[in-house]
Amino acid sequence: MELPFSESFKIKMVEPIRKSTREEREAWIKDAKYNLFNLRSDQVFIDLLTDSGTGAMSDRQWAAMMLGDESYAGASSYYNLKNAIKNIIGFDYFLPTHQGRAAENVLFSALVKEGDVVPGNSHFDTTKGHIEFRKATAIDCTIDEAFNTTVDHPFKGNLDLNKLEYVLQKHPKENIPMIIVTVTCNSSGGQPVSMQNMREVYAMAKEYGIRVLFDSARFAENAYFIKLREEGYADKSIKEIVKEMYSYADGMTMSSKKDAIVNMGGFIALREEDLFKKASQFNIIYEGFVTYGGMSGRDMNALAQGLDEGTEFDYLETRIKQVAYLGNKLKEFGVPVQEPFGGHAIFVDAKRFLPNIPKEEYVAQTLAIELYKEAGIRGVEIGTLLADRDPQTRENRYPALELLRLAIPRRVYTNNHMDVIAVALKNVYDRRNEITNGYTILEEAPIMRHFTVELTPAVKETAE
């Protein structure tokens, strides 16, 4: 008999979590103005808000932290990280930042100006926010299959080459500072980009004289899917696949809180020395000196170790199989989810789940609130709230997909927790036709509103 699958780690430390009552949760979410970001962590039983910075570090990462060099300039920890980036990813130049959005802020300050356009595959919220904050435009060139959760396509993160070439032909080169390839593509459901697509995008970019940058938060998970799903890569190691991936890029931003499994950290890595020098000026202004950039030496050491661990197959197999375990449980219960499953999260199709909620009442947010009330599980809306308002018209942008993202922290929860999540969602799904009221906005920020928005239950007009 073949042995069943088991995790590639054993547990060395635990943290208690508390179950609450439905009555408590209904009071807490009301006090939080129906924004799950406003909940205290001790009001949450299973926290799937994000996989960013919420993973469990290894004993080797903790050991590396003890050897951190906290020198202001030229710390050995900086060189440890520089060497890890060179060995694993291949870029010569890098700047540490305190997290991924800081990397975007620094690099886009050097690259993006008013009137520019930045094509890519479903830019994530902070990426789009940094572009639009500079009065530039993010243009989504993702393949159409990504926006149909029932279609089985192995690489739903791919860019549509026809859409991309249309943008490159329509706009002058001087107004296209870069093409962004997000690996994996979070906004379309944690979906990977194929090596062939990266290769073809890079070739087209070079033809038009445009640089390609990877938004790399989950690059290792992307490499794992290439190994499993793309012809010619089954016998290659994750590190070999990663090296080839970045041969089709001119640079990258990284939120290290995902695939490098640290609680805080990020970086920019580049091929061009001139761009590195330009970005360095902004790094000093916004982050800190170029050899620490908002990070402590101990965190750089943990990050360097995490890059090595995060690009090992056994770790990735354990991590991604747990996500698939939850996805398969939900499918068994008939819950509509984005398929195939992504690497870091299960994305529930809220439109199909809650057919009676109008789009103006924030369908995915309504589902997120119902799941919290049901079992104290905190997910996050990837839908109209996150899509924000059109910068010109100030009208809501209604994306093709309304998703509830259930992001699984790395090495944190067991499959028993996945079972609880699945049954809780089934319970909500069983009463979906009774859920007819969504939410309206009381107060919102002018950009990236979903983090701080305040909501109230929608009130339906009744006939007299």
PDB file of C-alpha atoms in Angstrom, residues 6 57 61 64 79 81 110 131 134 154 158 173 209 216 222 305-306 314 335 337 347 375 389 404 428:
ATOM      1  CA  SER A   6       2.421  13.961   5.134  1.00  0.00           C
ATOM      2  CA  MET A  57       9.474  30.698  10.381  1.00  0.00           C
ATOM      3  CA  GLN A  61      15.432  31.176  10.120  1.00  0.00           C
ATOM      4  CA  ALA A  64      19.868  33.120  11.339  1.00  0.00           C
ATOM      5  CA  TYR A  79      25.706  40.717   1.886  1.00  0.00           C
ATOM      6  CA  LEU A  81      20.846  38.618   1.348  1.00  0.00           C
ATOM      7  CA  ALA A 110      12.074  56.257 -10.344  1.00  0.00           C
ATOM      8  CA  ILE A 131       0.489  53.607 -10.350  1.00  0.00           C
ATOM      9  CA  ARG A 134       1.164  58.998  -9.810  1.00  0.00           C
ATOM     10  CA  PRO A 154      -3.393  25.525 -16.104  1.00  0.00           C
ATOM     11  CA  ASN A 158      -0.963  34.456 -18.365  1.00  0.00           C
ATOM     12  CA  LYS A 173       7.369  53.874 -25.776  1.00  0.00           C
ATOM     13  CA  GLY A 209      12.116  48.461 -26.199  1.00  0.00           C
ATOM     14  CA  SER A 216       7.357  38.420  -7.266  1.00  0.00           C
ATOM     15  CA  ASN A 222       4.613  29.910  -9.593  1.00  0.00           C
ATOM     16  CA  GLN A 305      17.380  31.717   4.656  1.00  0.00           C
ATOM     17  CA  GLY A 306      13.685  31.898   3.718  1.00  0.00           C
ATOM     18  CA  ASP A 314       9.177  19.451  -0.436  1.00  0.00           C
ATOM     19  CA  VAL A 335     -19.179  25.681  -3.032  1.00  0.00           C
ATOM     20  CA  VAL A 337     -14.447  28.332  -6.284  1.00  0.00           C
ATOM     21  CA  PHE A 347     -10.897  32.015  -3.985  1.00  0.00           C
ATOM     22  CA  ALA A 375     -17.318  30.571  12.633  1.00  0.00           C
ATOM     23  CA  ARG A 389     -13.292  53.954  -7.843  1.00  0.00           C
ATOM     24  CA  LEU A 404     -13.661  35.893  -1.257  1.00  0.00           C
ATOM     25  CA  VAL A 428     -23.386  29.592   4.832  1.00  0.00           C
TER      26      VAL A 428
END
